[in-house]
Tab-separated table of C-alpha atoms and ligand atoms in Angstrom:
chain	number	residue	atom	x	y	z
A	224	UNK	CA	0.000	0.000	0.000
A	225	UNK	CA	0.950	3.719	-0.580
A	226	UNK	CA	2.505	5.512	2.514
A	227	UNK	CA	1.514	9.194	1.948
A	228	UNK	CA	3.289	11.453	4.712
A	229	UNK	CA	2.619	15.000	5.614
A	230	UNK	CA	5.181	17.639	7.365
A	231	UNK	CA	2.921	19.822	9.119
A	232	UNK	CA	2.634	22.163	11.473
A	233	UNK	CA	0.734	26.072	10.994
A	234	UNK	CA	3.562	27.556	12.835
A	235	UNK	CA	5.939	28.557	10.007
A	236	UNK	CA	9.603	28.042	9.495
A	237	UNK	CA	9.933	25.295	11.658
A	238	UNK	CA	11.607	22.776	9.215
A	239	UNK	CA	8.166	20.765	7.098
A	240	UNK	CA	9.871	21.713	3.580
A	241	UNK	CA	13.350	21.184	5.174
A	242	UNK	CA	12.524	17.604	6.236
A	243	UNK	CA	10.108	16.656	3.560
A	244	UNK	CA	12.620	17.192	1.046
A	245	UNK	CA	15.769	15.462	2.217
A	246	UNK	CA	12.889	12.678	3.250
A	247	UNK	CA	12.150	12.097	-0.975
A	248	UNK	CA	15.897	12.627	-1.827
A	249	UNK	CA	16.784	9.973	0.569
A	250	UNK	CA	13.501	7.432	-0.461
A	251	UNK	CA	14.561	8.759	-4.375
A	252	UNK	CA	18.515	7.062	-4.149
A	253	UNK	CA	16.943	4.325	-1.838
A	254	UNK	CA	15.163	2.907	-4.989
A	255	UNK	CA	11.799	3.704	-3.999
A	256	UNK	CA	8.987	5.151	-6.361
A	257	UNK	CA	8.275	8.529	-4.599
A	258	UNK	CA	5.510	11.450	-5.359
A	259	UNK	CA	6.123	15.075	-3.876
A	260	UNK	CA	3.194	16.847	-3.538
A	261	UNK	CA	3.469	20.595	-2.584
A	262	UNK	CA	0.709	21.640	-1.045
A	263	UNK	CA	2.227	25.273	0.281
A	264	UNK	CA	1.621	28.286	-1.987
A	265	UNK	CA	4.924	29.025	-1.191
A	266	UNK	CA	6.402	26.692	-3.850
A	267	UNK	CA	9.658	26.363	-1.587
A	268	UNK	CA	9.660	22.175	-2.011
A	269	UNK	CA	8.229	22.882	-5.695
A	270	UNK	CA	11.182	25.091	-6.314
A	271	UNK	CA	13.929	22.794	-4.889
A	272	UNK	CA	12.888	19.571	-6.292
A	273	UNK	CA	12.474	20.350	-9.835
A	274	UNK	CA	14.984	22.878	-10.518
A	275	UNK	CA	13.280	24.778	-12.636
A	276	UNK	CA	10.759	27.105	-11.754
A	277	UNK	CA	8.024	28.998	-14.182
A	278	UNK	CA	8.901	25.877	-15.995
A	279	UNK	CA	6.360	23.645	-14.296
A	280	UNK	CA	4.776	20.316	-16.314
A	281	UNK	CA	1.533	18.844	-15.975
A	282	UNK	CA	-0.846	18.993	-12.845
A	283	UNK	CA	-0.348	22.119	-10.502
A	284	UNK	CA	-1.052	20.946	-6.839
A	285	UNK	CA	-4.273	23.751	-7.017
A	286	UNK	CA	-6.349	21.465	-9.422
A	287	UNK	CA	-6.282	18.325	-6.374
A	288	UNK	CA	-9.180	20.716	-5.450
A	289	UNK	CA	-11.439	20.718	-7.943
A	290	UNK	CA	-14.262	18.818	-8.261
A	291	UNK	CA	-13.968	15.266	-10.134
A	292	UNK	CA	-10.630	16.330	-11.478
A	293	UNK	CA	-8.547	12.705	-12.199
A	294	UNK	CA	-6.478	13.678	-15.112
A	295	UNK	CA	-3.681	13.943	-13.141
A	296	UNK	CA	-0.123	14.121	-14.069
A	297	UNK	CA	2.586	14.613	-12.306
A	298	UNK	CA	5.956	16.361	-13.127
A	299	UNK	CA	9.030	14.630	-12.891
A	300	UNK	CA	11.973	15.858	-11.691
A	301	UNK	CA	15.428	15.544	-12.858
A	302	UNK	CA	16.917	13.013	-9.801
A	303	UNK	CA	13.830	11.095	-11.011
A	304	UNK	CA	11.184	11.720	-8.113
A	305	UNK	CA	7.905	13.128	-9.338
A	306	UNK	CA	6.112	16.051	-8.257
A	307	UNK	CA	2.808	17.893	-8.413
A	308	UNK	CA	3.622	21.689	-7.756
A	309	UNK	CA	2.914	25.021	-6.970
A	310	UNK	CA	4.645	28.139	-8.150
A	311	UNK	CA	5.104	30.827	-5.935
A	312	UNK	CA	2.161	32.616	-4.868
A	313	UNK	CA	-0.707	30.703	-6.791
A	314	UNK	CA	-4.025	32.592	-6.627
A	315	UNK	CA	-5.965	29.374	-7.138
A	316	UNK	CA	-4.607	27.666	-4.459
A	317	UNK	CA	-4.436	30.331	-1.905
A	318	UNK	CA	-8.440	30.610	-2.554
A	319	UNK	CA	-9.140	27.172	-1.609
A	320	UNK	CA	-9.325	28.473	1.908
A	321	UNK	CA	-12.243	30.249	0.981
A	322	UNK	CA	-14.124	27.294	-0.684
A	323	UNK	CA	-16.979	25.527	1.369
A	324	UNK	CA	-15.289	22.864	3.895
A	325	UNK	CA	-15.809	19.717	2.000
A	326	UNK	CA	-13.192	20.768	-0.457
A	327	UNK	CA	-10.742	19.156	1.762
A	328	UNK	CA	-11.863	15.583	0.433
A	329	UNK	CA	-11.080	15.880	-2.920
A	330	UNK	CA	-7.669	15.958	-2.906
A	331	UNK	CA	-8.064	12.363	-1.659
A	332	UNK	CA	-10.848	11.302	-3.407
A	333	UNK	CA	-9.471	12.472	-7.273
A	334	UNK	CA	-6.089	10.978	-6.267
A	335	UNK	CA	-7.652	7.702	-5.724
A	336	UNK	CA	-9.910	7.892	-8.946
A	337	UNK	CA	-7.323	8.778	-11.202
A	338	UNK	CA	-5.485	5.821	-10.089
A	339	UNK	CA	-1.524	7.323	-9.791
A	340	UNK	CA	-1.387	6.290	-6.450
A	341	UNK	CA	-0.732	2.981	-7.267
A	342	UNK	CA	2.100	4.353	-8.896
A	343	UNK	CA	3.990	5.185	-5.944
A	344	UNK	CA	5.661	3.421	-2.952
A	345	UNK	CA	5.810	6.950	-1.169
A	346	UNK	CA	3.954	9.895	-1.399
A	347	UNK	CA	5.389	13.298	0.678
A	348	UNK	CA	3.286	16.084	1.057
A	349	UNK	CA	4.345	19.397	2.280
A	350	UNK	CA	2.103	21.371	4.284
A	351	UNK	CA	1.482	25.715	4.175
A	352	UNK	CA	2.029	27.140	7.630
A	353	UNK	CA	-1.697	27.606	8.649
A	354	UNK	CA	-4.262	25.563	9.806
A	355	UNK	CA	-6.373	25.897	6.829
A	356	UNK	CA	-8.607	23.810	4.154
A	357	UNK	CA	-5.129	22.910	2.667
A	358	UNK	CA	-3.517	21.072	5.806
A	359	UNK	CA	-6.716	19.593	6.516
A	360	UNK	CA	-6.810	18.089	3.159
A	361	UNK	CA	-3.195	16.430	3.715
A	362	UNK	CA	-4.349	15.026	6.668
A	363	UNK	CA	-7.443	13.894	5.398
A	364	UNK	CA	-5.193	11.888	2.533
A	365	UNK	CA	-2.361	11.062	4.197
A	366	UNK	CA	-1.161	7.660	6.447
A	367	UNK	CA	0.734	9.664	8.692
A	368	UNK	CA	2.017	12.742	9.566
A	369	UNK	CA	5.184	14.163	11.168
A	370	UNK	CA	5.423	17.758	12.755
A	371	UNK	CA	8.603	19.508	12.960
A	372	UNK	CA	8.848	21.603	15.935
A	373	UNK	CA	11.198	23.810	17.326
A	374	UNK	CA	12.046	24.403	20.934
A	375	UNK	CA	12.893	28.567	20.461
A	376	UNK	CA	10.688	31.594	21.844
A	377	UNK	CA	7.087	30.606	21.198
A	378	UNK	CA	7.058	28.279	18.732
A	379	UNK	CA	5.510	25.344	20.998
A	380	UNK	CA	2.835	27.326	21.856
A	381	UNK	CA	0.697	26.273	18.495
A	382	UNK	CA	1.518	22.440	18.921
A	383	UNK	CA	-1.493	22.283	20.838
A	384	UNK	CA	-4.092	23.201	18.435
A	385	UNK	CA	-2.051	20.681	15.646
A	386	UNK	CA	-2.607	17.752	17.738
A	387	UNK	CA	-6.725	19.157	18.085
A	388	UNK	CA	-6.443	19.540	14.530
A	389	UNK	CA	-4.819	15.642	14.013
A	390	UNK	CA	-6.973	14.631	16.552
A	391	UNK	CA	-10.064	16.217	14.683
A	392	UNK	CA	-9.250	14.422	11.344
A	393	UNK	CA	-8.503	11.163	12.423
A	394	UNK	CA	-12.355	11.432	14.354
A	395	UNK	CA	-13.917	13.028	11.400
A	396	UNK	CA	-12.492	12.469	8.105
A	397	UNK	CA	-9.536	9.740	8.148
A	398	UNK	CA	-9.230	7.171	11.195
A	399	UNK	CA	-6.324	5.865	9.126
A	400	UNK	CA	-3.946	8.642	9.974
A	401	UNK	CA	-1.185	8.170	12.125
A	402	UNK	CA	0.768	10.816	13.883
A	403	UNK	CA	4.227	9.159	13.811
A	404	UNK	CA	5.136	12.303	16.246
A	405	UNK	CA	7.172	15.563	16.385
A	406	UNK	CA	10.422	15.903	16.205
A	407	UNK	CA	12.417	18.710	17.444
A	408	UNK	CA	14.229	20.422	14.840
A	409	UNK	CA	16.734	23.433	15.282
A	410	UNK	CA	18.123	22.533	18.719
A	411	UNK	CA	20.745	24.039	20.198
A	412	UNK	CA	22.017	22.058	23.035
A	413	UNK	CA	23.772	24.882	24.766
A	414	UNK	CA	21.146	26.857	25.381
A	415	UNK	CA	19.436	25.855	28.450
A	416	UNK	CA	16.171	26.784	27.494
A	417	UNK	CA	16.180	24.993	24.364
A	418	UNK	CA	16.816	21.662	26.791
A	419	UNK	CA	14.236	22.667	29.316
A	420	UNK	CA	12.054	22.936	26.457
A	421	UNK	CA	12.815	19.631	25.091
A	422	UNK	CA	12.491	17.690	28.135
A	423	UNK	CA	8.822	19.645	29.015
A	424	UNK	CA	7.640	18.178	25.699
A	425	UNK	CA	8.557	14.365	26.247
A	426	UNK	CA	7.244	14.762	29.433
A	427	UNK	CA	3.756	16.192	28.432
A	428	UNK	CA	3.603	13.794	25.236
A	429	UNK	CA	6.678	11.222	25.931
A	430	UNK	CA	4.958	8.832	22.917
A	431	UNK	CA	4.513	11.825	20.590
A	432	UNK	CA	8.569	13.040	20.666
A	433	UNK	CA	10.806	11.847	17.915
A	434	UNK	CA	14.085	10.317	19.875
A	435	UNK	CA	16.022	11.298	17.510
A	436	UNK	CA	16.825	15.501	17.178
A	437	UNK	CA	18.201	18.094	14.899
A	438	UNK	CA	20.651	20.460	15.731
A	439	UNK	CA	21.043	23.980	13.723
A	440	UNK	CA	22.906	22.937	11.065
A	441	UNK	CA	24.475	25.589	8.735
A	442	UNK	CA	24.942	22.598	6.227
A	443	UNK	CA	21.266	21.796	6.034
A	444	UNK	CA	20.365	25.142	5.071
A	445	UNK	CA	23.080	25.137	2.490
A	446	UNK	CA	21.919	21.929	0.816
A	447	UNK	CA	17.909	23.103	0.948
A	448	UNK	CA	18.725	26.479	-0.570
A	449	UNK	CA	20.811	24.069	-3.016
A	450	UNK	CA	17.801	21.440	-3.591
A	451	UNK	CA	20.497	18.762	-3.077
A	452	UNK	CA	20.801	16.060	-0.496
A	453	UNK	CA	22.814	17.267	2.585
A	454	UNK	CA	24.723	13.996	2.539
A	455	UNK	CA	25.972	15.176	-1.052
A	456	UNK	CA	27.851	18.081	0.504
A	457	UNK	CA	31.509	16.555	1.215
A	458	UNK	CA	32.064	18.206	4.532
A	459	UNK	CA	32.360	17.613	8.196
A	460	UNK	CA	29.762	19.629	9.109
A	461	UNK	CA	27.478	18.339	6.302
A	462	UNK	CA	27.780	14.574	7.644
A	463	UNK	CA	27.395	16.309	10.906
A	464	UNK	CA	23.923	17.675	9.340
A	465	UNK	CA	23.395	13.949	7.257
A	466	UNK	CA	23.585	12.239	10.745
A	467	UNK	CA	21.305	14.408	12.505
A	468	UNK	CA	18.448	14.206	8.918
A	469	UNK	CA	19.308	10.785	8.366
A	470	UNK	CA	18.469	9.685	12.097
A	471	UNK	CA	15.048	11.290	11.671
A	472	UNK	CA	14.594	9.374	8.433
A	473	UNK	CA	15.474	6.146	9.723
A	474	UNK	CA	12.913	6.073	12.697
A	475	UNK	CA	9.920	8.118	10.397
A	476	UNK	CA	10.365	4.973	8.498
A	477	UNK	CA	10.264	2.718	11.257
A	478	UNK	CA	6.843	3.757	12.058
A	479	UNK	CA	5.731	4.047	8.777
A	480	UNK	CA	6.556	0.783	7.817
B	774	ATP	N1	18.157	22.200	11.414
B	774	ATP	C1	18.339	23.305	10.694
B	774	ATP	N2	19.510	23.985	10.760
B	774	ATP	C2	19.698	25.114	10.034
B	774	ATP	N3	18.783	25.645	9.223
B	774	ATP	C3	17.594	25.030	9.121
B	774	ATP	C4	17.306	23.821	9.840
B	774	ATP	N4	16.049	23.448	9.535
B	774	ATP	C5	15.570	24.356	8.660
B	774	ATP	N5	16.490	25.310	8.413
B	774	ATP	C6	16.345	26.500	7.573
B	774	ATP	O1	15.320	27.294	8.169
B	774	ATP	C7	14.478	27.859	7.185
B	774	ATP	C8	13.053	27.393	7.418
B	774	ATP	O2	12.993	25.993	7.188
B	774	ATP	P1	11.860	25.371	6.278
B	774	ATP	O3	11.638	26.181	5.058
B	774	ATP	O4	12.149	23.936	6.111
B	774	ATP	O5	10.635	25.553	7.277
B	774	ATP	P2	9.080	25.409	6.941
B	774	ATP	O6	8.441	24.915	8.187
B	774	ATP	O7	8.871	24.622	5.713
B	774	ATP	O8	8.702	26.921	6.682
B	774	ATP	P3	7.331	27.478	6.035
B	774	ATP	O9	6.331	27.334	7.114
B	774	ATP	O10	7.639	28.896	5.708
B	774	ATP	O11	7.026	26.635	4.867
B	774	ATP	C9	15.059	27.442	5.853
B	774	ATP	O12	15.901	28.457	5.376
B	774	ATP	C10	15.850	26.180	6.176
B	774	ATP	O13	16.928	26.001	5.280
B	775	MG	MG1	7.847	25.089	3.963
């Protein structure tokens, strides 16, 4: 069966597009058959994975929302993984947060029609930073989901309302999703208050904390602003970075199966 994984969380900058996209370069060179879909008007994973953007092919991520729409195609990218975009700023999919609320299914519902799914061992979906129509729809067709979080300032303060959110999916519209967790991205393990922060979040949700953590890693922001693997980068720092990535990858896929 299909895994399809979301990166979510509404707070922004917190590491979704980060994650998600060294998460399909590393299923790409693994051999598996993996789908990108990009699901932020943004375009940030868009951008990086194909290389070319304003030179999109086939099915903009926008058209998931329309009614009975299964002519789907999606791009594919030079290292081979496919992808159904965005560009940057796309009117018609910044709208669908106005559209009534049952929008949200047919994402899901004209992915399954058209039948690509089948195509795919993996499917990654990035999420916009906003609880909106367009996170509930990744939700709503996804397996699982993983939340990046960061331990800084006040960025835990909106984990609450994403769990209500998971929580409100999985009761209403897909009892198949899984929340594989969150995983603390960003940390800096001198600061105290980044550990204090840490160690308050296992302890409130110990079964909902990624073991595995990632530091602020120059490296990793080199290779996303790149669109390249970080374990491509031939430096100390960038294994440093692969480690950290690579550990998250490793036990995502342990409880995705
Ligand atoms: N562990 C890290 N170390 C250093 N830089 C990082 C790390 N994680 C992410 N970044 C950088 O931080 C910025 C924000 O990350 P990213 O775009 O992945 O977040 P996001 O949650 O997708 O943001 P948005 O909500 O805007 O889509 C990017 O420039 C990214 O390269
Ligand atoms: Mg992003």
């Amino acid at each position: 069966m299909t895994k399809i994984i979301s990166f979510a969380n509404q707070k922004g900058g917190v590491g979704k597009s980060t994650i998600c996209l060294q998460t399909v370069f590393h299923l790409q060179e693994a051999g598996f058959r993996v789908l990108a879909i990009d699901l932020d008007p943004q375009g940030n994973t868009s951008s990086r994975l194909s290389q070319q953007e304003g030179e999109y092919t086939g099915t903009p991520s926008a058209f998931l929302f329309r009614e009975d729409y299964t002519d789907i195609r999606p791009m594919r990218c030079a290292r081979g993984m496919d992808l159904i975009w965005t560009e940057k700023n796309d009117p018609e999919l910044s709208e669908i947060e106005s559209m009534p609320l049952n929008c949200v299914l047919n994402p899901i519902n004209n992915l399954k029609a058209s039948g690509i799914l089948e195509h795919y061992d993996y499917v990654a979906v990035d999420c916009p930073p906003s609880l909106g129509r367009k996170l509930v729809a990744a939700l709503t067709m996804s397996t699982h989901v993983i939340c990046p979080v960061q331990v800084s300032g006040f960025a835990l303060d909106g984990v609450e309302g994403l769990l209500n959110t998971i929580i409100n999916v999985q009761e209403e519209l897909n009892p198949d999703l899984e929340n594989t967790g969150m995983v603390i991205n960003n940390l800096n393990r001198n600061f105290p208050s980044h550990l204090r922060a840490c160690e308050q979040l296992r302890e409130a949700v110990p079964d909902l904390v990624y073991t595995a953590e990632i530091g602020l890693r120059g490296k990793l922001d080199e290779a996303n602003n790149l669109g390249v693997p970080v374990w491509s980068i031939k430096t100390t720092s960038a294994r440093d970075a692969a480690k950290d990535i690579r550990a998250v990858i490793n036990e995502l896929m342990e409880k995705v199966g």
